[in-house]
């Protein structure tokens, strides 16, 4: 069994931690773990946004949990792993020059999922 009790990274824009455990390595590896993190889009370098031809502001944070075995993955694209989590956006804005024709469809989808009327 290999255990990572807590692996953390903290910097100007990112702060996350991972805990994981892998057992039965020689037969059918079993992996369980969790991820907790935050990404401050406001402090990412302008050069990154220039290269991506877009910009974003706000803070993304999230948590994820996974429990799986190697045999849960299939070569045919069907996977039986168990995962759950949340992604939170705070004061989020996304602007793009490259994919401007796609954004109205995404806006409509997001509004439908949130069951709200968008004013943008």
Short mmCIF file of C-alpha atoms in Angstrom, two decimals:
data_model
loop_
_atom_site.label_atom_id
_atom_site.label_comp_id
_atom_site.label_asym_id
_atom_site.label_seq_id
_atom_site.Cartn_x
_atom_site.Cartn_y
_atom_site.Cartn_z
CA UNK A 1 0.00 0.00 0.00
CA UNK A 2 1.19 3.48 -0.91
CA UNK A 3 -0.31 6.41 0.98
CA UNK A 4 -0.05 10.13 0.39
CA UNK A 5 -1.38 11.62 3.60
CA UNK A 6 -1.36 15.16 2.26
CA UNK A 7 0.47 16.69 -0.70
CA UNK A 8 -0.05 20.45 -0.84
CA UNK A 9 0.92 23.19 -3.26
CA UNK A 10 0.42 26.86 -2.50
CA UNK A 11 1.37 29.76 -4.70
CA UNK A 12 0.24 33.16 -5.89
CA UNK A 13 -2.64 31.79 -7.98
CA UNK A 14 -3.13 28.22 -6.79
CA UNK A 15 -3.70 26.45 -3.52
CA UNK A 16 -4.52 22.72 -3.47
CA UNK A 17 -4.01 19.52 -1.52
CA UNK A 18 -4.27 15.87 -2.49
CA UNK A 19 -4.59 12.82 -0.25
CA UNK A 20 -4.58 9.35 -1.81
CA UNK A 21 -4.07 5.67 -1.14
CA UNK A 22 -3.18 2.91 -3.61
CA UNK A 23 -3.35 -0.74 -2.59
CA UNK A 24 -3.26 -4.16 -4.32
CA UNK A 25 -0.64 -2.75 -6.67
CA UNK A 26 0.44 -6.11 -8.14
CA UNK A 27 -3.06 -7.49 -8.81
CA UNK A 28 -5.89 -4.99 -9.38
CA UNK A 29 -4.74 -1.61 -8.07
CA UNK A 30 -7.31 0.15 -5.91
CA UNK A 31 -7.08 3.93 -5.69
CA UNK A 32 -8.99 6.22 -3.36
CA UNK A 33 -8.33 9.87 -2.79
CA UNK A 34 -9.52 13.39 -2.43
CA UNK A 35 -8.62 16.77 -3.89
CA UNK A 36 -9.33 20.22 -2.43
CA UNK A 37 -8.22 23.31 -4.26
CA UNK A 38 -8.58 26.92 -5.27
CA UNK A 39 -7.46 28.82 -8.38
CA UNK A 40 -7.41 32.62 -8.34
CA UNK A 41 -7.83 33.60 -11.99
CA UNK A 42 -7.21 37.27 -11.14
CA UNK A 43 -3.53 36.64 -10.44
CA UNK A 44 -2.64 34.44 -13.44
CA UNK A 45 -0.11 36.09 -15.80
CA UNK A 46 -1.40 38.16 -18.73
CA UNK A 47 0.90 36.18 -21.05
CA UNK A 48 -1.19 33.05 -20.39
CA UNK A 49 -4.43 34.82 -21.35
CA UNK A 50 -2.78 36.29 -24.47
CA UNK A 51 -1.69 32.82 -25.56
CA UNK A 52 -5.19 31.38 -24.93
CA UNK A 53 -6.81 34.38 -26.68
CA UNK A 54 -9.21 34.87 -23.79
CA UNK A 55 -9.37 36.21 -20.27
CA UNK A 56 -11.10 35.18 -17.08
CA UNK A 57 -11.56 36.74 -13.69
CA UNK A 58 -12.75 35.36 -10.38
CA UNK A 59 -11.95 32.47 -8.10
CA UNK A 60 -12.61 28.79 -8.78
CA UNK A 61 -12.59 26.34 -5.90
CA UNK A 62 -13.51 22.72 -5.68
CA UNK A 63 -13.41 19.37 -4.00
CA UNK A 64 -13.31 15.94 -5.60
CA UNK A 65 -13.39 12.40 -4.25
CA UNK A 66 -12.57 9.22 -6.17
CA UNK A 67 -12.66 5.51 -5.41
CA UNK A 68 -11.74 3.02 -8.13
CA UNK A 69 -9.82 -0.06 -9.20
CA UNK A 70 -7.81 -0.53 -12.39
CA UNK A 71 -10.40 -3.08 -13.53
CA UNK A 72 -13.04 -0.31 -13.39
CA UNK A 73 -11.52 1.15 -16.56
CA UNK A 74 -12.47 -0.34 -19.92
CA UNK A 75 -10.72 -0.19 -23.28
CA UNK A 76 -14.14 0.34 -24.88
CA UNK A 77 -14.58 3.68 -23.11
CA UNK A 78 -16.97 2.56 -20.35
CA UNK A 79 -15.60 3.26 -16.92
CA UNK A 80 -17.08 2.21 -13.59
CA UNK A 81 -15.14 4.49 -11.25
CA UNK A 82 -16.90 6.30 -8.44
CA UNK A 83 -16.27 10.04 -8.19
CA UNK A 84 -18.05 13.00 -6.69
CA UNK A 85 -17.31 16.61 -5.97
CA UNK A 86 -18.17 20.26 -6.36
CA UNK A 87 -16.84 23.15 -8.41
CA UNK A 88 -17.59 26.65 -7.14
CA UNK A 89 -17.15 29.93 -9.05
CA UNK A 90 -17.03 33.29 -7.25
CA UNK A 91 -17.22 36.61 -9.15
CA UNK A 92 -16.50 34.67 -12.35
CA UNK A 93 -16.29 36.28 -15.79
CA UNK A 94 -14.96 34.79 -19.02
CA UNK A 95 -14.21 36.72 -22.21
CA UNK A 96 -12.91 35.33 -25.47
CA UNK A 97 -12.00 36.58 -28.92
CA UNK A 98 -11.40 33.14 -30.36
CA UNK A 99 -14.71 31.39 -29.62
CA UNK A 100 -17.15 34.31 -29.68
CA UNK A 101 -19.73 32.37 -31.74
CA UNK A 102 -19.89 29.57 -29.13
CA UNK A 103 -20.62 31.72 -26.06
CA UNK A 104 -24.34 32.42 -26.71
CA UNK A 105 -25.03 28.66 -26.74
CA UNK A 106 -23.09 28.17 -23.49
CA UNK A 107 -24.93 31.08 -21.89
CA UNK A 108 -28.29 29.57 -22.83
CA UNK A 109 -27.24 26.14 -21.51
CA UNK A 110 -26.02 27.61 -18.20
CA UNK A 111 -29.22 29.60 -17.77
CA UNK A 112 -31.30 26.49 -18.46
CA UNK A 113 -29.31 24.43 -15.95
CA UNK A 114 -29.63 27.14 -13.31
CA UNK A 115 -33.29 27.67 -14.24
CA UNK A 116 -32.74 31.41 -14.31
CA UNK A 117 -33.20 34.15 -16.85
CA UNK A 118 -29.88 35.61 -17.95
CA UNK A 119 -29.58 39.33 -18.35
CA UNK A 120 -26.42 39.20 -20.44
#
